[in-house]
XYZ file of N, CA and C in Angstrom:
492
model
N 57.509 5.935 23.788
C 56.887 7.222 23.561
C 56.552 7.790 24.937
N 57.106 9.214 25.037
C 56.787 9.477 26.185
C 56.373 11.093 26.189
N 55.355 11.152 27.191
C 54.477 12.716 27.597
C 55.347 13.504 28.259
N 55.593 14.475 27.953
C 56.736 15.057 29.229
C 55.665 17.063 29.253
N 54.317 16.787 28.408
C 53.656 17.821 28.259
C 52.952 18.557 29.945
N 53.165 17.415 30.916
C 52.389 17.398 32.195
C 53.297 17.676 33.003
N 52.458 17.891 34.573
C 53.429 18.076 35.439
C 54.236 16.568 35.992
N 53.861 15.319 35.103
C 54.625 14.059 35.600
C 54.136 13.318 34.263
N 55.976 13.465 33.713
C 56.203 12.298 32.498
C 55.608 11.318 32.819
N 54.832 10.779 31.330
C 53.882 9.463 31.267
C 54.291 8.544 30.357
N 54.600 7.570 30.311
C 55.095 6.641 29.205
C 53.883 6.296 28.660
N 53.602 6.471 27.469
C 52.558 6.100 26.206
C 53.114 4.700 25.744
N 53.826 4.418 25.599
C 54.402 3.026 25.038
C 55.613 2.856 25.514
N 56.396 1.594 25.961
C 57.177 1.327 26.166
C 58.238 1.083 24.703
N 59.303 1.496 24.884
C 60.260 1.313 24.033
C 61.636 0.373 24.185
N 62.676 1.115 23.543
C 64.133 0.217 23.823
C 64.527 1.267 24.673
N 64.152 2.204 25.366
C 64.421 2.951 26.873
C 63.812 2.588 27.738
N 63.995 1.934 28.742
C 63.460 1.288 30.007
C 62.745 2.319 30.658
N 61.446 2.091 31.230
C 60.944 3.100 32.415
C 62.045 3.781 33.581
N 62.834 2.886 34.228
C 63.782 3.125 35.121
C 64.863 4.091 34.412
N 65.274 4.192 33.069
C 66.290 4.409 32.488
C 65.862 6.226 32.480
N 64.835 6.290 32.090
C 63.816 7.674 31.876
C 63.582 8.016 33.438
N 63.505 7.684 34.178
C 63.179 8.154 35.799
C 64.953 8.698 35.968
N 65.798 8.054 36.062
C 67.183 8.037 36.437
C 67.659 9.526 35.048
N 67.229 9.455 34.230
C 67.362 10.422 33.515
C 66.912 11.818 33.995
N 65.898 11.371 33.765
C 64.482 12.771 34.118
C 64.790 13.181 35.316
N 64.915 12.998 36.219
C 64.909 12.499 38.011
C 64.173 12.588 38.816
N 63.074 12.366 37.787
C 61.366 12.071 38.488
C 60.725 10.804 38.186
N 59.966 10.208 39.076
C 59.209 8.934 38.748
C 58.533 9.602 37.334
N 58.519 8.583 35.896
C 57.632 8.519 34.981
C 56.577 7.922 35.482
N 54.964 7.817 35.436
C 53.887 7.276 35.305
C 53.786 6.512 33.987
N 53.045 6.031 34.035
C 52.752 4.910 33.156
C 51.228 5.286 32.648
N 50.539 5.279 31.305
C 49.363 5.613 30.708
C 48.760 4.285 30.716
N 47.519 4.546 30.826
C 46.250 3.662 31.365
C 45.995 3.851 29.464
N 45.509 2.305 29.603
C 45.737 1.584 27.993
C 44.073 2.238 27.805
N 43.631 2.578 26.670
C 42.150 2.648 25.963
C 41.266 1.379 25.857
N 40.278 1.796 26.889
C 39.226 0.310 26.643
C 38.864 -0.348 25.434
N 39.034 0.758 24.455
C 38.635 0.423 22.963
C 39.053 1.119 22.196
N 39.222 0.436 20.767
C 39.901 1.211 19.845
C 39.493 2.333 19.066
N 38.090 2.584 19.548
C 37.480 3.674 19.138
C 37.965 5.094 19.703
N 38.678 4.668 21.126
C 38.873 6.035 21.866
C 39.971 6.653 21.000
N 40.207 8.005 21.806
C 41.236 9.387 21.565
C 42.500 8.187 22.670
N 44.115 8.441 21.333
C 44.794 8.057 22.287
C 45.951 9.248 21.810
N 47.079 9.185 22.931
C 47.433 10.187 23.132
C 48.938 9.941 21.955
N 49.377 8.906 21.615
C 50.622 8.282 20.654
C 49.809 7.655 19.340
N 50.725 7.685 18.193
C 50.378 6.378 17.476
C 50.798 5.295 18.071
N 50.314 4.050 17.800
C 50.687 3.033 17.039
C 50.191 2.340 19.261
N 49.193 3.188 20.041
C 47.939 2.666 21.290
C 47.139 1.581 20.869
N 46.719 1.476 19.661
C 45.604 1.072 19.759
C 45.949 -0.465 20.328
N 44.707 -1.412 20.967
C 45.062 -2.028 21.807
C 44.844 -3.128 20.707
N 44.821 -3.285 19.415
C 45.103 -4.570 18.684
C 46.290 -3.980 17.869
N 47.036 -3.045 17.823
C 48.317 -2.603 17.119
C 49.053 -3.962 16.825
N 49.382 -3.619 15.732
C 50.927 -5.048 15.699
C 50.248 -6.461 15.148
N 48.863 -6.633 15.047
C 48.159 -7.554 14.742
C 48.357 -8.667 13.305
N 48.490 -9.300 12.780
C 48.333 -9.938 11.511
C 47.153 -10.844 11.763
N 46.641 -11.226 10.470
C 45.453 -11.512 10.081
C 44.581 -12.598 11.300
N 45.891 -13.860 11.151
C 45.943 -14.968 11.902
C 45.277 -14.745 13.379
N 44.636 -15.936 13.649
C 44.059 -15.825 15.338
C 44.903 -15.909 16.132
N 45.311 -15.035 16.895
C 46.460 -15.101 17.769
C 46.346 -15.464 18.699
N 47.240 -16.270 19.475
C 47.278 -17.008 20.921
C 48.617 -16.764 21.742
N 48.328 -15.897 22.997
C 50.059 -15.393 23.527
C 49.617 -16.581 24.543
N 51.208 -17.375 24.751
C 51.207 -18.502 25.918
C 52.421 -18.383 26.925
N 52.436 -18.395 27.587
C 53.480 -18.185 28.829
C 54.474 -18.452 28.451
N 55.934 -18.014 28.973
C 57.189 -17.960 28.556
C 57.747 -19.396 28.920
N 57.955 -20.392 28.573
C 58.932 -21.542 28.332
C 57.832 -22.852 28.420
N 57.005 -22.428 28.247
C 55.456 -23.611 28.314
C 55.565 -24.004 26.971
N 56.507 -24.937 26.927
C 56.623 -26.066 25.702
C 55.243 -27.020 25.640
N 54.567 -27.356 26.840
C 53.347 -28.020 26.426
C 52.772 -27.697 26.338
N 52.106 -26.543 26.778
C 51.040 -25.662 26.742
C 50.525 -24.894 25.202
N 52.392 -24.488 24.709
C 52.585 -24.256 23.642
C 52.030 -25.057 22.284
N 52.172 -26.493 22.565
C 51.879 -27.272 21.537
C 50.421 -27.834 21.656
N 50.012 -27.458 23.292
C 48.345 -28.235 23.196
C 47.868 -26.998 22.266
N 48.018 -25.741 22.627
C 47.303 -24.714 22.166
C 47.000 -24.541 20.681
N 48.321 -24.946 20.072
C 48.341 -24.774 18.453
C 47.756 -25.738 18.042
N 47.871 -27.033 18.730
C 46.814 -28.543 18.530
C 45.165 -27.935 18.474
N 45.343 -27.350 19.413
C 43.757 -27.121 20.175
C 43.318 -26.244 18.930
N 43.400 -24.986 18.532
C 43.018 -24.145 17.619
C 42.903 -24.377 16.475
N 43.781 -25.207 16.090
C 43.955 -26.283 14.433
C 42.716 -27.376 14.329
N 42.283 -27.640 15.596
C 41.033 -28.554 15.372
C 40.062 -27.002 15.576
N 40.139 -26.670 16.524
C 38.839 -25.690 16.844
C 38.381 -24.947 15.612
N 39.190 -24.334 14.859
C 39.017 -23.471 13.551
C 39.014 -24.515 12.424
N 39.383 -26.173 12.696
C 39.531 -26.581 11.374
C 40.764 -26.502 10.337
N 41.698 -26.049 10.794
C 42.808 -25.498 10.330
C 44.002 -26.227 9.890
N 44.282 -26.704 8.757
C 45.156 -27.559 8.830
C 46.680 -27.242 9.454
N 47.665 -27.866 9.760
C 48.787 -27.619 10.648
C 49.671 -26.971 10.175
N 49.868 -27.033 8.702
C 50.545 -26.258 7.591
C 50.519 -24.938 7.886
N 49.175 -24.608 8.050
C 48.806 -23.014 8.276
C 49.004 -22.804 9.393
N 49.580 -22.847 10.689
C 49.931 -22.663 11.896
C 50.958 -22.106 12.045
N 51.475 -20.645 12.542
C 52.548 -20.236 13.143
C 53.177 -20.484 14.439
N 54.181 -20.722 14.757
C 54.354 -20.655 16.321
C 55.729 -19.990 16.392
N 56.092 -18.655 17.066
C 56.664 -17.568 17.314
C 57.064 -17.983 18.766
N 58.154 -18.599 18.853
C 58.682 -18.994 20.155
C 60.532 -19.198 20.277
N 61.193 -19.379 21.628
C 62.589 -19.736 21.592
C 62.811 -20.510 20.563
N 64.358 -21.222 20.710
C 64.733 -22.415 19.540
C 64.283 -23.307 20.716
N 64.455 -23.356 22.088
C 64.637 -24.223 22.902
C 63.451 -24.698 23.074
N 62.057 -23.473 23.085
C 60.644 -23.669 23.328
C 59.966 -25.121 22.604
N 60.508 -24.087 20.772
C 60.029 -24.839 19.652
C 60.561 -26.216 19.683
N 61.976 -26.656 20.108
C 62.431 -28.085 20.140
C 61.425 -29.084 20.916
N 61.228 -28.093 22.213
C 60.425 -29.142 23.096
C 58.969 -29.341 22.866
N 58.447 -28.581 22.107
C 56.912 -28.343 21.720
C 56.701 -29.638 20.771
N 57.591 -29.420 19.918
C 57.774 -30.746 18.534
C 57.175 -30.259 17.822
N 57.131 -29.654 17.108
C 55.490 -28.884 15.512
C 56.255 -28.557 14.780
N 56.740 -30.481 14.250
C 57.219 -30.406 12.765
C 56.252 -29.780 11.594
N 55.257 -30.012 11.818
C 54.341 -29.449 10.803
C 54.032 -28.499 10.863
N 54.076 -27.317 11.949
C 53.969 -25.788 11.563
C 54.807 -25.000 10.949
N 54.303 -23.826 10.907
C 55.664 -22.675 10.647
C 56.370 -22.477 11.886
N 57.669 -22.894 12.128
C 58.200 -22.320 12.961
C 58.880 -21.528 13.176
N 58.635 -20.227 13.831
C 59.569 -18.778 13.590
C 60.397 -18.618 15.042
N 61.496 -18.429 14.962
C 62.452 -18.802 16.046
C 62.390 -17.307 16.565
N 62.400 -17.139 17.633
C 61.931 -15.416 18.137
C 63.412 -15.660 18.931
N 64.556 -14.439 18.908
C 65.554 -14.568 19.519
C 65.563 -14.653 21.153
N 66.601 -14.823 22.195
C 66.393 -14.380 23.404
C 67.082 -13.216 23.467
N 67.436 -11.992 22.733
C 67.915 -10.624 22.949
C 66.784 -10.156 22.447
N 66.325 -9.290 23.896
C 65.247 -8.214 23.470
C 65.470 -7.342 22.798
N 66.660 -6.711 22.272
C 66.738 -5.733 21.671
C 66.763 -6.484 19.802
N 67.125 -7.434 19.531
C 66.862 -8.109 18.234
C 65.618 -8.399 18.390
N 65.284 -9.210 19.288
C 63.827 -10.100 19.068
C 62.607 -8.542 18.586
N 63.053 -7.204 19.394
C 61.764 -6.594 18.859
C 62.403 -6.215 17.519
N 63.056 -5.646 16.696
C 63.814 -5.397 16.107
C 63.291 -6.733 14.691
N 63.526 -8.268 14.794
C 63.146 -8.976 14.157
C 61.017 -9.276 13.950
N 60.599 -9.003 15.627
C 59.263 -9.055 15.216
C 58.177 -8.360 14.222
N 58.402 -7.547 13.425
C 57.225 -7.146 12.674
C 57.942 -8.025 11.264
N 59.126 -8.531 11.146
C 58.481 -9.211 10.065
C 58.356 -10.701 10.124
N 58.338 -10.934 11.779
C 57.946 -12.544 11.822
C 56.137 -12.111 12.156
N 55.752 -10.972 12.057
C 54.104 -11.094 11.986
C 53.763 -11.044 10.615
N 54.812 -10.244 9.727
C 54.602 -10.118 8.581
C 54.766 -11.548 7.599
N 55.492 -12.356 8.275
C 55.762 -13.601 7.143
C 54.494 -14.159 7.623
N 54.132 -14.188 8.779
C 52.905 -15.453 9.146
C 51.512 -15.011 7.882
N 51.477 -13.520 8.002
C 50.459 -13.357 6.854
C 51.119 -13.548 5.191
N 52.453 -13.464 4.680
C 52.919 -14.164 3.543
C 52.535 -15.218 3.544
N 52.744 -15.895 4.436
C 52.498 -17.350 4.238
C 50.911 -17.987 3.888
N 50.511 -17.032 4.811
C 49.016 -17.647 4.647
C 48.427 -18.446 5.590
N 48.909 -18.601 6.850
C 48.763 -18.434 8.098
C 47.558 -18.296 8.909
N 46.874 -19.348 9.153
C 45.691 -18.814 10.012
C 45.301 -18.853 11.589
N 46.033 -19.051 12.008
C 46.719 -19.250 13.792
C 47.947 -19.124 13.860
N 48.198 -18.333 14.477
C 49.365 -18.001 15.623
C 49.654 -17.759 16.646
N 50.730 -18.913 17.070
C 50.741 -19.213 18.424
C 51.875 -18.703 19.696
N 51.619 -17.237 19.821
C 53.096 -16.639 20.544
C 53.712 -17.121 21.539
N 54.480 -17.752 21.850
C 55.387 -17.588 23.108
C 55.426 -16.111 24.177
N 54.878 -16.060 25.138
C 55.358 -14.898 25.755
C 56.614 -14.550 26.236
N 57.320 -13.533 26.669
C 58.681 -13.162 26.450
C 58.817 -13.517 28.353
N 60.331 -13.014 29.137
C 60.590 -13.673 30.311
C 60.025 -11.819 30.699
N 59.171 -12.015 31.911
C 59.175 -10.912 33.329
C 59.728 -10.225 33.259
N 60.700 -9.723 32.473
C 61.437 -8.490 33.306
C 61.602 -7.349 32.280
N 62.343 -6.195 32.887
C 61.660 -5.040 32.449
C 62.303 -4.893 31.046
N 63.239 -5.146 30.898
C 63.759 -5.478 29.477
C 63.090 -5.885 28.438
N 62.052 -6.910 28.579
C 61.515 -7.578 27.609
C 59.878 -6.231 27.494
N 59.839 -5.101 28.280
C 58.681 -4.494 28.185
C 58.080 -4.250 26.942
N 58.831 -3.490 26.140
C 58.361 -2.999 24.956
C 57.653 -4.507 24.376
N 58.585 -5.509 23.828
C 58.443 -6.820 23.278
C 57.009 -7.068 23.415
N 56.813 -7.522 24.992
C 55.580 -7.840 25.872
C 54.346 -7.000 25.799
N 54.742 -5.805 25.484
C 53.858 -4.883 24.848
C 52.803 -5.196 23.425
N 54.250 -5.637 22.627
C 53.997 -5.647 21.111
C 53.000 -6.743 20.861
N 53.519 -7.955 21.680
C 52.857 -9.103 21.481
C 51.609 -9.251 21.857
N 51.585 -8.571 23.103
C 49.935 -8.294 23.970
C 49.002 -7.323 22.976
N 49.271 -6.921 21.972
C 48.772 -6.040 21.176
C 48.438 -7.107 20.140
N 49.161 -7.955 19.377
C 49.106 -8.361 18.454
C 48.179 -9.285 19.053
N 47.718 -10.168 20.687
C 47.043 -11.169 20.674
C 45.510 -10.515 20.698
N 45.833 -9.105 20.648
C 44.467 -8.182 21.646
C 43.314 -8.397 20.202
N 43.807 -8.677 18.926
C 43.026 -8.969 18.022
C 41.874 -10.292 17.740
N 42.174 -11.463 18.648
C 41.486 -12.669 19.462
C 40.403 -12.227 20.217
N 41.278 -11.338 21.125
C 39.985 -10.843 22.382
C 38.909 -10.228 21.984
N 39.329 -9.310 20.759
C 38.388 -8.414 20.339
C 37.223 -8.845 19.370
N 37.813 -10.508 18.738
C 36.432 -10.723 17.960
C 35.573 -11.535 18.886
């Protein structure tokens, strides 16, 4: 989503058009919009608010290929909340999830094409609440500008943790 109402296009949300792609277009630097401290504020797009994308589940975003980190975390929260392992999502590679080992969670295989993986994510947030799901444990996506929108979505969906 982008402002082009000013004297310098602002990206409101990142999409499947790259910032660079919109500069090289436009043939002006886009700016980038400063996120709302809270979800109470005036934002300038739908779908700002800074817990957007959320499902029910306590969400946990963990660094991109942190297979251990991955599995202490979903360990860690399953005791912390009490939670049995059944009810655990973990939203990561095939390669992540192999090395993590969480035969006993849900495991939702998140693709490595950014343009599927966002494309497939709202209904791997949507099955974790079918299921009944009470932690979920994201994988974060790789650095680069490709994965923006994705990295977006997910940072939204964990922003529902921070906020209680």
């Amino acid at each position: 989503v982008v402002d082009v109402s000013g004297a310098t296009p602002m990206l409101l949300r990142p999409g499947g058009i790259l910032r660079a792609e919109l500069e090289q277009e436009l043939g002006v630097p886009v700016s980038v919009a400063v996120q709302a401290a809270r979800d109470d504020e005036a934002r300038a797009a739908p779908g700002m608010l800074r817990k957007h994308y959320a499902p029910q589940a306590l969400v946990r975003l963990v660094p991109h290929g942190q297979a251990t980190l991955l599995r202490a975390t979903a360990l860690q929260l399953a005791a912390e909340h009490g939670v049995v392992m059944q009810r655990v999502a973990v939203l990561a590679t095939h390669a992540t999830l192999q090395q993590a080992d969480l035969q006993d969670c849900v495991q939702l295989v998140a693709s490595a094409d950014p343009v599927v993986y966002a494309r497939e994510l709202y209904a791997h947030l949507h099955s974790v609440d079918e299921r009944g799901c009470q932690v979920l444990v994201l994988e974060s996506v790789p650095a680069l500008t490709a994965w923006d929108a994705v990295r977006d979505r997910l940072q939204r969906a964990a922003a529902q943790t921070e906020a209680t």
